[in-house]
Amino acid sequence: MTVSGIDVASYQSTDYSTAGLSFVMVKATEGSSYVNPRHAAQVATGRGHGLVVGHYHFARPGSMTAQVTYFLQHAAPGTGDVLALDWEDAGVSGAEKDEFIKHLQAASPAHRVVLYCNRDFWLNRDRTSFCGDGLWIADPNAPAGHPQITHPWTFHQYSETGGVDHDVANFASAAALRTWASKGHAPAYEPFPGVAWFTVGRRSPIVAAMHDRLVAVGCNHYQSSANKDVIGSGDIASYEAWQRKYNAEHHKGWTGAALKWPPGKETWDALRVPNV
């Protein structure tokens, strides 16, 4: 079984559709002098919709260690993010590919590191089959999830439609992908504090974190961000919008009180409020 995702660069919108997706790979850097100007916003869109986020670096001839440093500086990966080397430039040798991956693994041990390349590079330029924690293979001539290689693969870029590259990940579920990406350590989210906790006027950094997440998932019914750490009418309206959105996207069939304040555990857990 597989789960679906896309990869984006500066050519794509920052407000890309996330419907049906479990992950997004975002171009961060290229060589030692280029940063995708949309990287931060494209990452924020993925995070806001609960996707596993990946960052990739397009390698150019030159110092691999310098490019790793440049990549990490500008990608600023978070917990559970995936890092990828994009190996497409024929001026970058297979040995340099290996050097980049090994240096990146050493420099960022908390993250999964994968290799992206097309089928020609993998079959005809690679000499070691070294791909870090996984191979992200580009093979648009094969059906999704069936790249024409014998080596185990983790991601398959299989098509480009509507100006967006489409991928699948070789995992049974989005949860399995997230667990792999975080190396078995799930990102820390605030546990559900209980229905009685959600009283108007309560001040807490958890409320501010909830505010930010509701804005990120497109349920912003706030008049302002002043006193965002205090539960108020904006939180109620925004959270009820989130409940309606979750209900529709997951076909829950909820009605009446199930869509009203206060929050319930299921929608709270799905909102993924960061642990503060």
PDB file of C-alpha atoms in Angstrom:
ATOM      1  CA  MET A   1       0.000   0.000   0.000  1.00  0.00           C
ATOM      2  CA  THR A   2       1.085   3.588  -0.552  1.00  0.00           C
ATOM      3  CA  VAL A   3       0.152   7.111   0.512  1.00  0.00           C
ATOM      4  CA  SER A   4       0.044  10.121  -1.792  1.00  0.00           C
ATOM      5  CA  GLY A   5       2.066  13.312  -1.884  1.00  0.00           C
ATOM      6  CA  ILE A   6       3.507  15.993  -4.152  1.00  0.00           C
ATOM      7  CA  ASP A   7       6.753  17.887  -4.532  1.00  0.00           C
ATOM      8  CA  VAL A   8       6.879  21.634  -5.117  1.00  0.00           C
ATOM      9  CA  ALA A   9       9.409  24.347  -5.930  1.00  0.00           C
ATOM     10  CA  SER A  10       9.269  28.065  -6.720  1.00  0.00           C
ATOM     11  CA  TYR A  11       7.218  27.314  -9.841  1.00  0.00           C
ATOM     12  CA  GLN A  12       4.275  26.133  -7.743  1.00  0.00           C
ATOM     13  CA  SER A  13       1.838  28.099  -5.617  1.00  0.00           C
ATOM     14  CA  THR A  14       2.187  28.508  -1.874  1.00  0.00           C
ATOM     15  CA  ASP A  15      -1.519  27.679  -1.604  1.00  0.00           C
ATOM     16  CA  TYR A  16      -1.395  24.281  -3.311  1.00  0.00           C
ATOM     17  CA  SER A  17      -4.202  21.787  -2.813  1.00  0.00           C
ATOM     18  CA  THR A  18      -3.543  19.230  -0.064  1.00  0.00           C
ATOM     19  CA  ALA A  19      -6.691  17.174  -0.616  1.00  0.00           C
ATOM     20  CA  GLY A  20      -5.908  13.477  -0.302  1.00  0.00           C
ATOM     21  CA  LEU A  21      -2.229  14.080   0.464  1.00  0.00           C
ATOM     22  CA  SER A  22      -0.086  12.732   3.297  1.00  0.00           C
ATOM     23  CA  PHE A  23       3.211  14.462   2.498  1.00  0.00           C
ATOM     24  CA  VAL A  24       4.851  17.266   0.555  1.00  0.00           C
ATOM     25  CA  MET A  25       8.476  17.651  -0.515  1.00  0.00           C
ATOM     26  CA  VAL A  26       9.554  21.298  -0.852  1.00  0.00           C
ATOM     27  CA  LYS A  27      12.636  22.573  -2.654  1.00  0.00           C
ATOM     28  CA  ALA A  28      14.742  24.560  -0.213  1.00  0.00           C
ATOM     29  CA  THR A  29      18.071  25.304  -1.866  1.00  0.00           C
ATOM     30  CA  GLU A  30      20.301  24.756  -4.874  1.00  0.00           C
ATOM     31  CA  GLY A  31      24.084  24.813  -4.887  1.00  0.00           C
ATOM     32  CA  SER A  32      25.466  27.359  -2.448  1.00  0.00           C
ATOM     33  CA  SER A  33      23.688  30.480  -3.641  1.00  0.00           C
ATOM     34  CA  TYR A  34      19.992  29.816  -4.314  1.00  0.00           C
ATOM     35  CA  VAL A  35      17.068  29.661  -1.882  1.00  0.00           C
ATOM     36  CA  ASN A  36      13.530  28.924  -3.043  1.00  0.00           C
ATOM     37  CA  PRO A  37      11.721  32.200  -2.211  1.00  0.00           C
ATOM     38  CA  ARG A  38       8.496  30.282  -1.580  1.00  0.00           C
ATOM     39  CA  HIS A  39      10.032  27.585   0.607  1.00  0.00           C
ATOM     40  CA  ALA A  40       8.847  28.904   3.988  1.00  0.00           C
ATOM     41  CA  ALA A  41       5.291  29.549   2.793  1.00  0.00           C
ATOM     42  CA  GLN A  42       5.051  26.196   1.007  1.00  0.00           C
ATOM     43  CA  VAL A  43       6.298  24.416   4.132  1.00  0.00           C
ATOM     44  CA  ALA A  44       3.765  26.324   6.251  1.00  0.00           C
ATOM     45  CA  THR A  45       0.942  25.156   3.982  1.00  0.00           C
ATOM     46  CA  GLY A  46       2.014  21.551   4.413  1.00  0.00           C
ATOM     47  CA  ARG A  47       2.352  21.857   8.159  1.00  0.00           C
ATOM     48  CA  GLY A  48      -0.958  23.675   8.416  1.00  0.00           C
ATOM     49  CA  HIS A  49      -2.736  20.756   6.786  1.00  0.00           C
ATOM     50  CA  GLY A  50      -0.985  18.114   8.867  1.00  0.00           C
ATOM     51  CA  LEU A  51       1.273  16.719   6.130  1.00  0.00           C
ATOM     52  CA  VAL A  52       4.673  15.143   6.648  1.00  0.00           C
ATOM     53  CA  VAL A  53       7.079  17.755   5.283  1.00  0.00           C
ATOM     54  CA  GLY A  54      10.265  17.135   3.352  1.00  0.00           C
ATOM     55  CA  HIS A  55      12.956  19.602   2.230  1.00  0.00           C
ATOM     56  CA  TYR A  56      15.222  18.961  -0.730  1.00  0.00           C
ATOM     57  CA  HIS A  57      18.482  20.386  -2.010  1.00  0.00           C
ATOM     58  CA  PHE A  58      19.450  20.425  -5.695  1.00  0.00           C
ATOM     59  CA  ALA A  59      23.174  19.629  -5.723  1.00  0.00           C
ATOM     60  CA  ARG A  60      25.535  21.484  -8.058  1.00  0.00           C
ATOM     61  CA  PRO A  61      29.272  20.909  -8.667  1.00  0.00           C
ATOM     62  CA  GLY A  62      31.364  22.256  -5.812  1.00  0.00           C
ATOM     63  CA  SER A  63      31.930  21.539  -2.151  1.00  0.00           C
ATOM     64  CA  MET A  64      29.400  19.039  -0.851  1.00  0.00           C
ATOM     65  CA  THR A  65      30.055  19.926   2.792  1.00  0.00           C
ATOM     66  CA  ALA A  66      29.457  23.612   2.060  1.00  0.00           C
ATOM     67  CA  GLN A  67      26.197  22.742   0.311  1.00  0.00           C
ATOM     68  CA  VAL A  68      25.036  20.653   3.263  1.00  0.00           C
ATOM     69  CA  THR A  69      25.672  23.588   5.601  1.00  0.00           C
ATOM     70  CA  TYR A  70      23.846  25.947   3.250  1.00  0.00           C
ATOM     71  CA  PHE A  71      20.910  23.533   2.930  1.00  0.00           C
ATOM     72  CA  LEU A  72      20.418  23.054   6.662  1.00  0.00           C
ATOM     73  CA  GLN A  73      20.772  26.774   7.337  1.00  0.00           C
ATOM     74  CA  HIS A  74      17.948  27.676   4.975  1.00  0.00           C
ATOM     75  CA  ALA A  75      15.727  24.592   5.240  1.00  0.00           C
ATOM     76  CA  ALA A  76      15.542  24.859   9.058  1.00  0.00           C
ATOM     77  CA  PRO A  77      13.912  21.405   9.338  1.00  0.00           C
ATOM     78  CA  GLY A  78      11.543  20.665  12.182  1.00  0.00           C
ATOM     79  CA  THR A  79      10.983  17.489  14.160  1.00  0.00           C
ATOM     80  CA  GLY A  80       9.807  14.676  11.920  1.00  0.00           C
ATOM     81  CA  ASP A  81      10.777  16.401   8.665  1.00  0.00           C
ATOM     82  CA  VAL A  82      12.521  14.477   5.870  1.00  0.00           C
ATOM     83  CA  LEU A  83      15.677  15.753   4.140  1.00  0.00           C
ATOM     84  CA  ALA A  84      16.502  14.880   0.533  1.00  0.00           C
ATOM     85  CA  LEU A  85      19.361  15.296  -1.915  1.00  0.00           C
ATOM     86  CA  ASP A  86      18.181  16.015  -5.459  1.00  0.00           C
ATOM     87  CA  TRP A  87      20.834  14.423  -7.717  1.00  0.00           C
ATOM     88  CA  GLU A  88      20.184  15.549 -11.290  1.00  0.00           C
ATOM     89  CA  ASP A  89      23.288  17.489 -12.330  1.00  0.00           C
ATOM     90  CA  ALA A  90      25.659  15.247 -14.326  1.00  0.00           C
ATOM     91  CA  GLY A  91      28.535  17.357 -13.013  1.00  0.00           C
ATOM     92  CA  VAL A  92      27.973  15.888  -9.544  1.00  0.00           C
ATOM     93  CA  SER A  93      29.569  12.449  -9.360  1.00  0.00           C
ATOM     94  CA  GLY A  94      28.248   9.392  -7.599  1.00  0.00           C
ATOM     95  CA  ALA A  95      31.046   9.715  -5.047  1.00  0.00           C
ATOM     96  CA  GLU A  96      30.001  13.301  -4.356  1.00  0.00           C
ATOM     97  CA  LYS A  97      26.406  12.142  -4.018  1.00  0.00           C
ATOM     98  CA  ASP A  98      27.518   9.686  -1.350  1.00  0.00           C
ATOM     99  CA  GLU A  99      29.624  12.360   0.342  1.00  0.00           C
ATOM    100  CA  PHE A 100      26.679  14.767   0.546  1.00  0.00           C
ATOM    101  CA  ILE A 101      24.321  12.194   2.047  1.00  0.00           C
ATOM    102  CA  LYS A 102      26.836  10.972   4.632  1.00  0.00           C
ATOM    103  CA  HIS A 103      27.716  14.505   5.689  1.00  0.00           C
ATOM    104  CA  LEU A 104      24.033  15.444   5.932  1.00  0.00           C
ATOM    105  CA  GLN A 105      23.296  12.377   8.066  1.00  0.00           C
ATOM    106  CA  ALA A 106      26.135  13.301  10.403  1.00  0.00           C
ATOM    107  CA  ALA A 107      25.105  16.955  10.558  1.00  0.00           C
ATOM    108  CA  SER A 108      21.410  16.230  11.149  1.00  0.00           C
ATOM    109  CA  PRO A 109      21.139  12.826  12.862  1.00  0.00           C
ATOM    110  CA  ALA A 110      17.555  13.365  14.034  1.00  0.00           C
ATOM    111  CA  HIS A 111      16.245  13.424  10.465  1.00  0.00           C
ATOM    112  CA  ARG A 112      15.708  10.851   7.759  1.00  0.00           C
ATOM    113  CA  VAL A 113      17.882  11.533   4.724  1.00  0.00           C
ATOM    114  CA  VAL A 114      16.894  10.215   1.285  1.00  0.00           C
ATOM    115  CA  LEU A 115      18.210  10.402  -2.265  1.00  0.00           C
ATOM    116  CA  TYR A 116      16.140  11.689  -5.182  1.00  0.00           C
ATOM    117  CA  CYS A 117      17.218  10.805  -8.697  1.00  0.00           C
ATOM    118  CA  ASN A 118      15.748   9.588 -11.943  1.00  0.00           C
ATOM    119  CA  ARG A 119      15.933   6.029 -13.192  1.00  0.00           C
ATOM    120  CA  ASP A 120      18.793   6.777 -15.589  1.00  0.00           C
ATOM    121  CA  PHE A 121      21.000   8.204 -12.828  1.00  0.00           C
ATOM    122  CA  TRP A 122      20.200   5.273 -10.548  1.00  0.00           C
ATOM    123  CA  LEU A 123      20.870   2.578 -13.134  1.00  0.00           C
ATOM    124  CA  ASN A 124      23.684   4.147 -15.145  1.00  0.00           C
ATOM    125  CA  ARG A 125      25.528   6.710 -12.992  1.00  0.00           C
ATOM    126  CA  ASP A 126      25.276   5.329  -9.481  1.00  0.00           C
ATOM    127  CA  ARG A 127      27.977   2.847  -8.455  1.00  0.00           C
ATOM    128  CA  THR A 128      27.263   2.194  -4.777  1.00  0.00           C
ATOM    129  CA  SER A 129      23.452   1.934  -4.361  1.00  0.00           C
ATOM    130  CA  PHE A 130      23.892   4.254  -1.379  1.00  0.00           C
ATOM    131  CA  CYS A 131      20.797   6.348  -0.737  1.00  0.00           C
ATOM    132  CA  GLY A 132      20.867   7.073   2.994  1.00  0.00           C
ATOM    133  CA  ASP A 133      17.568   6.171   4.640  1.00  0.00           C
ATOM    134  CA  GLY A 134      15.686   5.637   1.411  1.00  0.00           C
ATOM    135  CA  LEU A 135      15.443   6.067  -2.349  1.00  0.00           C
ATOM    136  CA  TRP A 136      13.095   8.602  -3.922  1.00  0.00           C
ATOM    137  CA  ILE A 137      13.013   7.457  -7.521  1.00  0.00           C
ATOM    138  CA  ALA A 138      11.646   9.439 -10.458  1.00  0.00           C
ATOM    139  CA  ASP A 139      10.091   7.125 -13.031  1.00  0.00           C
ATOM    140  CA  PRO A 140       7.171   8.748 -14.862  1.00  0.00           C
ATOM    141  CA  ASN A 141       6.941   5.813 -17.268  1.00  0.00           C
ATOM    142  CA  ALA A 142       5.731   3.468 -14.549  1.00  0.00           C
ATOM    143  CA  PRO A 143       2.391   3.308 -12.708  1.00  0.00           C
ATOM    144  CA  ALA A 144       2.282   4.840  -9.255  1.00  0.00           C
ATOM    145  CA  GLY A 145       4.066   2.597  -6.783  1.00  0.00           C
ATOM    146  CA  HIS A 146       5.684   0.413  -9.447  1.00  0.00           C
ATOM    147  CA  PRO A 147       8.975   2.044 -10.483  1.00  0.00           C
ATOM    148  CA  GLN A 148      11.075  -0.015 -12.866  1.00  0.00           C
ATOM    149  CA  ILE A 149      13.950  -0.792 -10.497  1.00  0.00           C
ATOM    150  CA  THR A 150      14.863  -3.771  -8.329  1.00  0.00           C
ATOM    151  CA  HIS A 151      16.265  -1.783  -5.400  1.00  0.00           C
ATOM    152  CA  PRO A 152      13.842  -1.100  -2.511  1.00  0.00           C
ATOM    153  CA  TRP A 153      12.333   2.374  -2.829  1.00  0.00           C
ATOM    154  CA  THR A 154      10.705   4.728  -0.346  1.00  0.00           C
ATOM    155  CA  PHE A 155       9.167   7.382  -2.600  1.00  0.00           C
ATOM    156  CA  HIS A 156       8.169   7.217  -6.265  1.00  0.00           C
ATOM    157  CA  GLN A 157       7.645  10.339  -8.371  1.00  0.00           C
ATOM    158  CA  TYR A 158       5.369   8.957 -11.054  1.00  0.00           C
ATOM    159  CA  SER A 159       3.713  11.813 -12.923  1.00  0.00           C
ATOM    160  CA  GLU A 160       3.364  15.531 -13.490  1.00  0.00           C
ATOM    161  CA  THR A 161      -0.113  16.964 -13.980  1.00  0.00           C
ATOM    162  CA  GLY A 162      -1.361  20.498 -13.702  1.00  0.00           C
ATOM    163  CA  GLY A 163       2.184  21.742 -13.218  1.00  0.00           C
ATOM    164  CA  VAL A 164       2.704  19.649 -10.064  1.00  0.00           C
ATOM    165  CA  ASP A 165       4.798  16.502  -9.599  1.00  0.00           C
ATOM    166  CA  HIS A 166       2.934  13.631  -7.961  1.00  0.00           C
ATOM    167  CA  ASP A 167       4.488  11.022  -5.703  1.00  0.00           C
ATOM    168  CA  VAL A 168       3.615   8.044  -3.561  1.00  0.00           C
ATOM    169  CA  ALA A 169       5.386   6.823  -0.425  1.00  0.00           C
ATOM    170  CA  ASN A 170       5.799   3.126   0.280  1.00  0.00           C
ATOM    171  CA  PHE A 171       3.890   3.054   3.564  1.00  0.00           C
ATOM    172  CA  ALA A 172       0.603   1.479   4.592  1.00  0.00           C
ATOM    173  CA  SER A 173      -0.719   4.676   6.134  1.00  0.00           C
ATOM    174  CA  ALA A 174       0.053   8.323   6.796  1.00  0.00           C
ATOM    175  CA  ALA A 175       0.675   7.373  10.425  1.00  0.00           C
ATOM    176  CA  ALA A 176       3.281   4.807   9.382  1.00  0.00           C
ATOM    177  CA  LEU A 177       5.017   7.404   7.219  1.00  0.00           C
ATOM    178  CA  ARG A 178       5.017   9.891  10.090  1.00  0.00           C
ATOM    179  CA  THR A 179       6.464   7.329  12.486  1.00  0.00           C
ATOM    180  CA  TRP A 180       9.230   6.466  10.023  1.00  0.00           C
ATOM    181  CA  ALA A 181      10.007  10.128   9.358  1.00  0.00           C
ATOM    182  CA  SER A 182      10.293  10.872  13.056  1.00  0.00           C
ATOM    183  CA  LYS A 183      12.483   7.783  13.602  1.00  0.00           C
ATOM    184  CA  GLY A 184       9.855   6.276  15.838  1.00  0.00           C
ATOM    185  CA  HIS A 185       9.521   9.326  18.033  1.00  0.00           C
ATOM    186  CA  ALA A 186       6.216  11.033  17.364  1.00  0.00           C
ATOM    187  CA  PRO A 187       6.296  14.844  17.389  1.00  0.00           C
ATOM    188  CA  ALA A 188       5.111  16.297  20.674  1.00  0.00           C
ATOM    189  CA  TYR A 189       1.554  17.622  20.637  1.00  0.00           C
ATOM    190  CA  GLU A 190      -0.549  18.943  23.476  1.00  0.00           C
ATOM    191  CA  PRO A 191      -2.747  16.169  24.898  1.00  0.00           C
ATOM    192  CA  PHE A 192      -6.475  16.845  25.068  1.00  0.00           C
ATOM    193  CA  PRO A 193      -6.963  18.832  28.305  1.00  0.00           C
ATOM    194  CA  GLY A 194     -10.580  17.784  28.804  1.00  0.00           C
ATOM    195  CA  VAL A 195     -13.852  19.499  27.932  1.00  0.00           C
ATOM    196  CA  ALA A 196     -14.006  21.439  31.209  1.00  0.00           C
ATOM    197  CA  TRP A 197     -10.677  23.142  30.452  1.00  0.00           C
ATOM    198  CA  PHE A 198     -12.148  25.168  27.574  1.00  0.00           C
ATOM    199  CA  THR A 199     -13.674  28.030  29.522  1.00  0.00           C
ATOM    200  CA  VAL A 200     -13.924  31.594  28.204  1.00  0.00           C
ATOM    201  CA  GLY A 201     -11.284  33.807  29.786  1.00  0.00           C
ATOM    202  CA  ARG A 202      -8.750  31.044  30.428  1.00  0.00           C
ATOM    203  CA  ARG A 203      -5.222  32.281  29.753  1.00  0.00           C
ATOM    204  CA  SER A 204      -2.596  29.757  28.648  1.00  0.00           C
ATOM    205  CA  PRO A 205       0.178  29.370  26.061  1.00  0.00           C
ATOM    206  CA  ILE A 206      -1.809  26.353  24.858  1.00  0.00           C
ATOM    207  CA  VAL A 207      -4.576  28.740  23.796  1.00  0.00           C
ATOM    208  CA  ALA A 208      -2.084  30.780  21.760  1.00  0.00           C
ATOM    209  CA  ALA A 209      -0.766  27.589  20.135  1.00  0.00           C
ATOM    210  CA  MET A 210      -4.346  26.541  19.333  1.00  0.00           C
ATOM    211  CA  HIS A 211      -4.972  29.982  17.824  1.00  0.00           C
ATOM    212  CA  ASP A 212      -1.979  29.583  15.500  1.00  0.00           C
ATOM    213  CA  ARG A 213      -3.015  26.098  14.426  1.00  0.00           C
ATOM    214  CA  LEU A 214      -6.592  27.181  13.658  1.00  0.00           C
ATOM    215  CA  VAL A 215      -5.240  29.972  11.476  1.00  0.00           C
ATOM    216  CA  ALA A 216      -2.847  27.536   9.777  1.00  0.00           C
ATOM    217  CA  VAL A 217      -5.612  25.071   8.841  1.00  0.00           C
ATOM    218  CA  GLY A 218      -7.697  27.829   7.258  1.00  0.00           C
ATOM    219  CA  CYS A 219     -10.234  28.290  10.042  1.00  0.00           C
ATOM    220  CA  ASN A 220      -9.406  31.881  10.958  1.00  0.00           C
ATOM    221  CA  HIS A 221     -12.451  33.638  12.410  1.00  0.00           C
ATOM    222  CA  TYR A 222     -10.423  35.911  14.660  1.00  0.00           C
ATOM    223  CA  GLN A 223     -10.849  39.683  14.622  1.00  0.00           C
ATOM    224  CA  SER A 224      -7.251  40.145  15.797  1.00  0.00           C
ATOM    225  CA  SER A 225      -4.324  38.333  17.389  1.00  0.00           C
ATOM    226  CA  ALA A 226      -4.333  40.526  20.486  1.00  0.00           C
ATOM    227  CA  ASN A 227      -4.530  38.456  23.684  1.00  0.00           C
ATOM    228  CA  LYS A 228      -4.425  35.298  21.625  1.00  0.00           C
ATOM    229  CA  ASP A 229      -3.477  33.320  24.723  1.00  0.00           C
ATOM    230  CA  VAL A 230      -6.931  33.978  26.223  1.00  0.00           C
ATOM    231  CA  ILE A 231      -9.978  31.954  25.172  1.00  0.00           C
ATOM    232  CA  GLY A 232     -12.546  34.249  23.574  1.00  0.00           C
ATOM    233  CA  SER A 233     -15.251  34.431  20.931  1.00  0.00           C
ATOM    234  CA  GLY A 234     -12.704  34.176  18.117  1.00  0.00           C
ATOM    235  CA  ASP A 235     -11.488  30.837  19.449  1.00  0.00           C
ATOM    236  CA  ILE A 236     -15.044  29.533  19.622  1.00  0.00           C
ATOM    237  CA  ALA A 237     -15.904  30.591  16.069  1.00  0.00           C
ATOM    238  CA  SER A 238     -12.601  29.359  14.672  1.00  0.00           C
ATOM    239  CA  TYR A 239     -12.725  26.000  16.435  1.00  0.00           C
ATOM    240  CA  GLU A 240     -16.306  25.396  15.337  1.00  0.00           C
ATOM    241  CA  ALA A 241     -15.147  26.111  11.766  1.00  0.00           C
ATOM    242  CA  TRP A 242     -12.412  23.483  12.279  1.00  0.00           C
ATOM    243  CA  GLN A 243     -14.986  20.979  13.537  1.00  0.00           C
ATOM    244  CA  ARG A 244     -17.123  21.560  10.446  1.00  0.00           C
ATOM    245  CA  LYS A 245     -14.098  21.191   8.177  1.00  0.00           C
ATOM    246  CA  TYR A 246     -12.932  17.998   9.897  1.00  0.00           C
ATOM    247  CA  ASN A 247     -16.477  16.617   9.774  1.00  0.00           C
ATOM    248  CA  ALA A 248     -16.738  17.237   6.026  1.00  0.00           C
ATOM    249  CA  GLU A 249     -13.244  16.023   5.102  1.00  0.00           C
ATOM    250  CA  HIS A 250     -13.564  12.802   7.111  1.00  0.00           C
ATOM    251  CA  HIS A 251     -17.237  12.131   6.323  1.00  0.00           C
ATOM    252  CA  LYS A 252     -18.138  11.858  10.005  1.00  0.00           C
ATOM    253  CA  GLY A 253     -21.798  12.817   9.588  1.00  0.00           C
ATOM    254  CA  TRP A 254     -21.815  14.911  12.745  1.00  0.00           C
ATOM    255  CA  THR A 255     -24.668  17.338  13.396  1.00  0.00           C
ATOM    256  CA  GLY A 256     -25.882  19.661  16.142  1.00  0.00           C
ATOM    257  CA  ALA A 257     -23.864  19.745  19.350  1.00  0.00           C
ATOM    258  CA  ALA A 258     -21.090  17.627  17.839  1.00  0.00           C
ATOM    259  CA  LEU A 259     -20.122  20.638  15.721  1.00  0.00           C
ATOM    260  CA  LYS A 260     -20.301  23.164  18.553  1.00  0.00           C
ATOM    261  CA  TRP A 261     -17.870  24.392  21.191  1.00  0.00           C
ATOM    262  CA  PRO A 262     -16.232  23.023  23.332  1.00  0.00           C
ATOM    263  CA  PRO A 263     -13.651  20.902  21.488  1.00  0.00           C
ATOM    264  CA  GLY A 264     -13.712  17.129  21.600  1.00  0.00           C
ATOM    265  CA  LYS A 265     -10.729  14.802  21.787  1.00  0.00           C
ATOM    266  CA  GLU A 266     -10.889  13.589  18.166  1.00  0.00           C
ATOM    267  CA  THR A 267     -10.780  17.024  16.552  1.00  0.00           C
ATOM    268  CA  TRP A 268      -8.253  18.251  19.121  1.00  0.00           C
ATOM    269  CA  ASP A 269      -5.859  15.402  18.369  1.00  0.00           C
ATOM    270  CA  ALA A 270      -6.305  15.970  14.634  1.00  0.00           C
ATOM    271  CA  LEU A 271      -5.504  19.685  15.024  1.00  0.00           C
ATOM    272  CA  ARG A 272      -2.017  18.787  16.338  1.00  0.00           C
ATOM    273  CA  VAL A 273      -1.451  21.705  18.675  1.00  0.00           C
ATOM    274  CA  PRO A 274       2.306  21.814  19.384  1.00  0.00           C
ATOM    275  CA  ASN A 275       3.442  20.980  22.883  1.00  0.00           C
ATOM    276  CA  VAL A 276       4.251  24.223  24.698  1.00  0.00           C
TER     277      VAL A 276
END
